[in-house]
Short mmCIF file of C-alpha atoms and ligand atoms in Angstrom, two decimals:
data_model
loop_
_atom_site.label_atom_id
_atom_site.label_comp_id
_atom_site.label_asym_id
_atom_site.label_seq_id
_atom_site.Cartn_x
_atom_site.Cartn_y
_atom_site.Cartn_z
CA UNK A 1 -176.32 -86.45 273.45
CA UNK A 2 -178.63 -87.50 270.63
CA UNK A 3 -181.49 -89.91 271.27
CA UNK A 4 -180.86 -93.49 270.18
CA UNK A 5 -183.90 -95.35 268.93
CA UNK A 6 -184.68 -98.84 267.63
CA UNK A 7 -188.04 -99.21 265.91
CA UNK A 8 -189.56 -102.58 265.03
CA UNK A 9 -191.79 -102.13 262.00
CA UNK A 10 -194.08 -105.16 261.96
CA UNK A 11 -195.61 -104.18 258.59
CA UNK A 12 -198.64 -106.43 257.76
CA UNK A 13 -197.50 -109.25 260.04
CA UNK A 14 -198.82 -110.67 263.33
CA UNK A 15 -202.45 -111.08 264.22
CA UNK A 16 -203.73 -110.28 267.70
CA UNK A 17 -202.78 -113.65 269.17
CA UNK A 18 -199.29 -113.42 267.73
CA UNK A 19 -198.83 -109.82 268.80
CA UNK A 20 -199.60 -110.57 272.47
CA UNK A 21 -196.68 -112.91 273.21
CA UNK A 22 -194.28 -110.81 271.15
CA UNK A 23 -195.04 -107.74 273.27
CA UNK A 24 -194.90 -109.79 276.49
CA UNK A 25 -191.50 -111.28 275.67
CA UNK A 26 -190.12 -107.92 274.64
CA UNK A 27 -191.20 -106.40 277.95
CA UNK A 28 -189.66 -109.40 279.72
CA UNK A 29 -186.37 -108.29 278.20
CA UNK A 30 -186.63 -104.51 278.50
CA UNK A 31 -188.13 -104.02 281.94
CA UNK A 32 -185.45 -105.50 284.20
CA UNK A 33 -182.64 -103.96 282.13
CA UNK A 34 -180.75 -100.73 281.95
CA UNK A 35 -181.18 -99.80 278.30
CA UNK A 36 -178.75 -96.90 278.70
CA UNK A 37 -181.27 -94.51 277.27
CA UNK A 38 -181.91 -96.52 274.08
CA UNK A 39 -185.57 -96.09 273.14
CA UNK A 40 -187.38 -99.22 271.97
CA UNK A 41 -190.42 -98.71 269.75
CA UNK A 42 -192.77 -101.20 268.10
CA UNK A 43 -195.04 -100.40 265.17
CA UNK A 44 -197.87 -102.95 264.97
CA UNK A 45 -200.80 -102.76 262.57
CA UNK A 46 -203.68 -100.38 263.34
CA UNK A 47 -206.05 -102.86 265.06
CA UNK A 48 -203.51 -103.52 267.80
CA UNK A 49 -202.25 -100.01 268.42
CA UNK A 50 -204.53 -99.35 271.35
CA UNK A 51 -203.78 -102.72 272.92
CA UNK A 52 -200.04 -102.26 272.35
CA UNK A 53 -200.18 -98.78 273.84
CA UNK A 54 -202.08 -99.96 276.93
CA UNK A 55 -199.84 -102.92 277.55
CA UNK A 56 -196.61 -100.91 277.22
CA UNK A 57 -197.77 -97.87 279.18
CA UNK A 58 -195.19 -96.92 281.83
CA UNK A 59 -192.66 -99.39 280.39
CA UNK A 60 -189.47 -98.80 278.37
CA UNK A 61 -191.25 -99.74 275.14
CA UNK A 62 -193.31 -97.26 273.16
CA UNK A 63 -195.59 -97.62 270.18
CA UNK A 64 -195.71 -96.07 266.73
CA UNK A 65 -198.26 -96.29 263.92
CA UNK A 66 -197.05 -97.39 260.49
CA UNK A 67 -198.84 -94.61 258.63
CA UNK A 68 -201.61 -92.01 258.85
CA UNK A 69 -204.03 -90.54 256.36
CA UNK A 70 -203.14 -87.37 254.47
CA UNK A 71 -206.70 -86.18 255.26
CA UNK A 72 -207.87 -84.71 258.50
CA UNK A 73 -211.25 -86.50 258.67
CA UNK A 74 -214.32 -87.25 256.60
CA UNK A 75 -215.46 -89.55 253.80
CA UNK A 76 -212.24 -91.51 253.21
CA UNK A 77 -213.24 -95.13 253.67
CA UNK A 78 -210.47 -97.27 255.09
CA UNK A 79 -208.29 -94.36 256.15
CA UNK A 80 -207.10 -93.69 259.69
CA UNK A 81 -206.45 -90.13 260.80
CA UNK A 82 -203.66 -88.68 262.93
CA UNK A 83 -206.27 -87.57 265.47
CA UNK A 84 -207.65 -91.13 265.77
CA UNK A 85 -204.21 -92.57 266.37
CA UNK A 86 -203.27 -89.86 268.83
CA UNK A 87 -206.50 -90.56 270.74
CA UNK A 88 -205.32 -94.14 271.40
CA UNK A 89 -202.34 -92.67 273.23
CA UNK A 90 -199.83 -93.44 270.46
CA UNK A 91 -197.52 -90.50 269.86
CA UNK A 92 -195.28 -91.61 267.02
CA UNK A 93 -195.85 -92.43 263.37
CA UNK A 94 -193.78 -93.72 260.44
CA UNK A 95 -194.35 -91.63 257.32
CA UNK A 96 -193.05 -92.13 253.79
CA UNK A 97 -192.02 -95.77 254.03
CA UNK A 98 -190.88 -96.93 250.61
CA UNK A 99 -193.65 -99.54 250.54
CA UNK A 100 -196.21 -96.74 250.94
CA UNK A 101 -194.51 -94.72 248.23
CA UNK A 102 -194.29 -97.70 245.88
CA UNK A 103 -197.57 -99.58 246.40
CA UNK A 104 -199.80 -96.67 247.33
CA UNK A 105 -198.34 -93.97 245.12
CA UNK A 106 -197.66 -91.60 248.00
CA UNK A 107 -196.04 -88.51 246.57
CA UNK A 108 -194.27 -85.54 248.08
CA UNK A 109 -197.48 -83.55 248.44
CA UNK A 110 -199.28 -86.32 250.34
CA UNK A 111 -196.25 -86.94 252.53
CA UNK A 112 -195.82 -83.33 253.54
CA UNK A 113 -199.55 -83.18 254.42
CA UNK A 114 -199.16 -86.28 256.57
CA UNK A 115 -196.18 -84.77 258.34
CA UNK A 116 -198.09 -81.54 258.99
CA UNK A 117 -201.08 -83.48 260.37
CA UNK A 118 -198.91 -85.67 262.59
CA UNK A 119 -197.15 -82.64 264.05
CA UNK A 120 -200.41 -80.73 264.46
CA UNK A 121 -201.65 -83.70 266.49
CA UNK A 122 -198.61 -83.57 268.76
CA UNK A 123 -197.02 -86.68 267.33
CA UNK A 124 -193.42 -87.45 266.52
CA UNK A 125 -192.59 -88.46 262.96
CA UNK A 126 -190.19 -91.07 261.65
CA UNK A 127 -189.79 -89.92 258.07
CA UNK A 128 -188.37 -92.54 255.68
CA UNK A 129 -186.25 -91.82 252.65
CA UNK A 130 -184.03 -93.90 250.41
CA UNK A 131 -183.00 -94.52 246.85
CA UNK A 132 -183.80 -97.45 244.55
CA UNK A 133 -181.14 -99.74 243.14
CA UNK A 134 -181.38 -97.99 239.79
CA UNK A 135 -180.82 -94.62 241.41
CA UNK A 136 -177.78 -95.89 243.31
CA UNK A 137 -176.37 -97.47 240.16
CA UNK A 138 -176.78 -94.10 238.49
CA UNK A 139 -175.00 -92.43 241.45
CA UNK A 140 -178.17 -90.40 242.13
CA UNK A 141 -178.58 -91.41 245.79
CA UNK A 142 -177.60 -88.04 247.27
CA UNK A 143 -179.77 -86.08 244.88
CA UNK A 144 -182.73 -88.37 245.66
CA UNK A 145 -182.19 -88.12 249.42
CA UNK A 146 -182.01 -84.34 249.32
CA UNK A 147 -185.17 -84.09 247.25
CA UNK A 148 -187.11 -86.49 249.49
CA UNK A 149 -185.97 -84.56 252.56
CA UNK A 150 -186.72 -81.11 251.25
CA UNK A 151 -190.00 -81.98 249.49
CA UNK A 152 -191.52 -83.10 252.77
CA UNK A 153 -189.72 -81.06 255.41
CA UNK A 154 -188.96 -77.66 253.90
CA UNK A 155 -192.13 -76.11 255.39
CA UNK A 156 -191.33 -77.04 258.98
CA UNK A 157 -190.07 -74.66 261.62
CA UNK A 158 -187.00 -75.54 263.67
CA UNK A 159 -189.21 -76.46 266.62
CA UNK A 160 -191.29 -78.78 264.48
CA UNK A 161 -188.16 -80.35 263.03
CA UNK A 162 -187.12 -81.35 266.57
CA UNK A 163 -190.04 -83.80 266.52
CA UNK A 164 -188.85 -85.56 263.36
CA UNK A 165 -186.46 -88.52 263.09
CA UNK A 166 -185.18 -89.56 259.68
CA UNK A 167 -184.90 -93.21 258.66
CA UNK A 168 -182.56 -93.84 255.75
CA UNK A 169 -183.74 -97.03 254.09
CA UNK A 170 -182.15 -97.80 250.73
CA UNK A 171 -184.99 -99.48 248.84
CA UNK A 172 -182.61 -102.12 247.45
CA UNK A 173 -181.86 -103.25 251.02
CA UNK A 174 -185.43 -103.57 252.31
CA UNK A 175 -186.46 -107.17 252.84
CA UNK A 176 -183.81 -108.34 250.36
CA UNK A 177 -181.12 -109.51 252.74
CA UNK A 178 -178.80 -106.94 251.09
CA UNK A 179 -177.58 -104.19 253.40
CA UNK A 180 -175.73 -101.00 252.91
CA UNK A 181 -172.19 -101.34 254.17
CA UNK A 182 -171.35 -99.44 257.34
CA UNK A 183 -169.40 -96.98 255.14
CA UNK A 184 -172.34 -96.44 252.77
CA UNK A 185 -174.67 -95.90 255.71
CA UNK A 186 -172.34 -93.43 257.42
CA UNK A 187 -171.70 -91.57 254.17
CA UNK A 188 -175.43 -91.11 253.58
CA UNK A 189 -176.25 -90.27 257.19
CA UNK A 190 -173.51 -87.66 257.23
CA UNK A 191 -174.96 -86.20 254.05
CA UNK A 192 -178.52 -86.18 255.48
CA UNK A 193 -177.29 -84.35 258.55
CA UNK A 194 -175.61 -81.78 256.32
CA UNK A 195 -178.81 -81.23 254.30
CA UNK A 196 -180.73 -80.70 257.55
CA UNK A 197 -178.03 -78.32 258.80
CA UNK A 198 -178.22 -76.27 255.59
CA UNK A 199 -181.97 -75.79 256.02
CA UNK A 200 -182.48 -75.78 259.81
CA UNK A 201 -179.04 -74.90 261.16
CA UNK A 202 -176.27 -77.06 262.64
CA UNK A 203 -177.73 -77.11 266.17
CA UNK A 204 -181.00 -78.64 265.01
CA UNK A 205 -179.18 -81.06 262.70
CA UNK A 206 -176.94 -82.21 265.52
CA UNK A 207 -179.89 -83.40 267.60
CA UNK A 208 -182.04 -85.14 264.95
CA UNK A 209 -181.86 -88.94 265.30
CA UNK A 210 -180.97 -90.65 262.01
CA UNK A 211 -181.97 -94.31 261.83
CA UNK A 212 -180.74 -96.90 259.36
CA UNK A 213 -183.18 -99.44 257.89
CA UNK A 214 -182.92 -102.18 255.29
CA UNK A 215 -182.16 -105.78 256.36
CA UNK A 216 -180.85 -104.56 259.70
CA UNK A 217 -180.29 -107.73 261.74
CA UNK A 218 -178.19 -109.13 264.57
CA UNK A 219 -175.38 -110.02 262.15
CA UNK A 220 -174.83 -106.45 260.93
CA UNK A 221 -176.34 -104.27 263.64
CA UNK A 222 -173.14 -103.54 265.55
CA UNK A 223 -171.24 -102.44 262.44
CA UNK A 224 -174.08 -100.23 261.23
CA UNK A 225 -175.33 -98.79 264.51
CA UNK A 226 -171.91 -97.77 265.81
CA UNK A 227 -171.30 -95.35 262.93
CA UNK A 228 -171.06 -91.77 264.21
CA UNK A 229 -174.17 -90.52 262.39
CA UNK A 230 -176.27 -93.68 262.81
CA UNK A 231 -178.43 -93.22 265.91
CA UNK A 232 -180.47 -96.40 265.70
CA UNK A 233 -182.50 -98.45 263.30
CA UNK A 234 -185.80 -99.20 261.68
CA UNK A 235 -186.06 -102.98 261.69
CA UNK A 236 -188.52 -105.00 259.60
CA UNK A 237 -188.01 -108.77 259.30
CA UNK A 238 -185.76 -109.09 262.34
CA UNK A 239 -188.36 -107.36 264.54
CA UNK A 240 -190.81 -110.23 264.07
CA UNK A 241 -188.81 -112.63 266.24
CA UNK A 242 -188.20 -111.36 269.71
CA UNK A 243 -184.73 -112.90 270.09
CA UNK A 244 -183.52 -111.27 266.87
CA UNK A 245 -185.05 -107.92 267.75
CA UNK A 246 -183.39 -108.04 271.17
CA UNK A 247 -180.05 -108.83 269.54
CA UNK A 248 -180.41 -105.70 267.40
CA UNK A 249 -181.28 -103.63 270.49
CA UNK A 250 -178.15 -105.00 272.18
CA UNK A 251 -176.04 -103.69 269.31
CA UNK A 252 -176.94 -100.21 270.48
CA UNK A 253 -175.98 -100.96 274.06
CA UNK A 254 -172.33 -101.44 273.04
P1 LIG B 1 -186.34 -105.09 256.59
O1 LIG B 1 -187.39 -103.89 256.56
O2 LIG B 1 -185.58 -104.97 257.90
O3 LIG B 1 -187.17 -106.35 256.54
O4 LIG B 1 -185.45 -104.93 255.42
C1 LIG B 1 -187.03 -102.62 257.04
C2 LIG B 1 -188.16 -101.65 256.80
O5 LIG B 1 -188.78 -101.71 255.73
O6 LIG B 1 -188.46 -100.81 257.65
#
């Protein structure tokens, strides 16, 4: 069976004092429960990664970074390397989020370097893809998804690919309250799995977790997360309130 994963992407929200109770309450929910194998991940900002890692060690919650540098080390003021993150204990990283692509001009070359560095540092990657509203209106969503997938992943071996999850996040649905319908999500996830199968073979494709993101919330999580090719979610806004995040996790326990 494929892994099922819910990731809370905190983005640039929560200071230290706000992060503490959020982690505590989440653990209060996860620890006494049988999560039926659903993996719960939180992605706080860099300054709290080490704390988050330490306080969730040996629990059902794990920690991801929101990004890494495309450089290995050196004179890159403000950047944080894969090696630095890995040395905190954190083993997972989000790469290619649309906000990184849009506000920081991250292109295919930078993203494939980041993926290589994350994998070289024994990390797992959550690689984000998704089309803009304009691209969907122009019926270009499949072409865009294929290009984003292949630009960044074509160089990987099958073994490396096993350490990658894909998050499909239509840009028009991120933070807008708009969501893809369950049918749109399934259609795209099915397509993504096919693209992976064409490059890495059907066996590899069958075990890669595909997460949906973009205004995923308690109100739509059951419909979206029960689609056959949707293996979990990447949650932004709804991950900032523990009760809402828990309600999304529960959608996967159905
Ligand atoms: P959202 O963000 O749930 O607030 O739309 C999702 C994401 O960007 O990962």
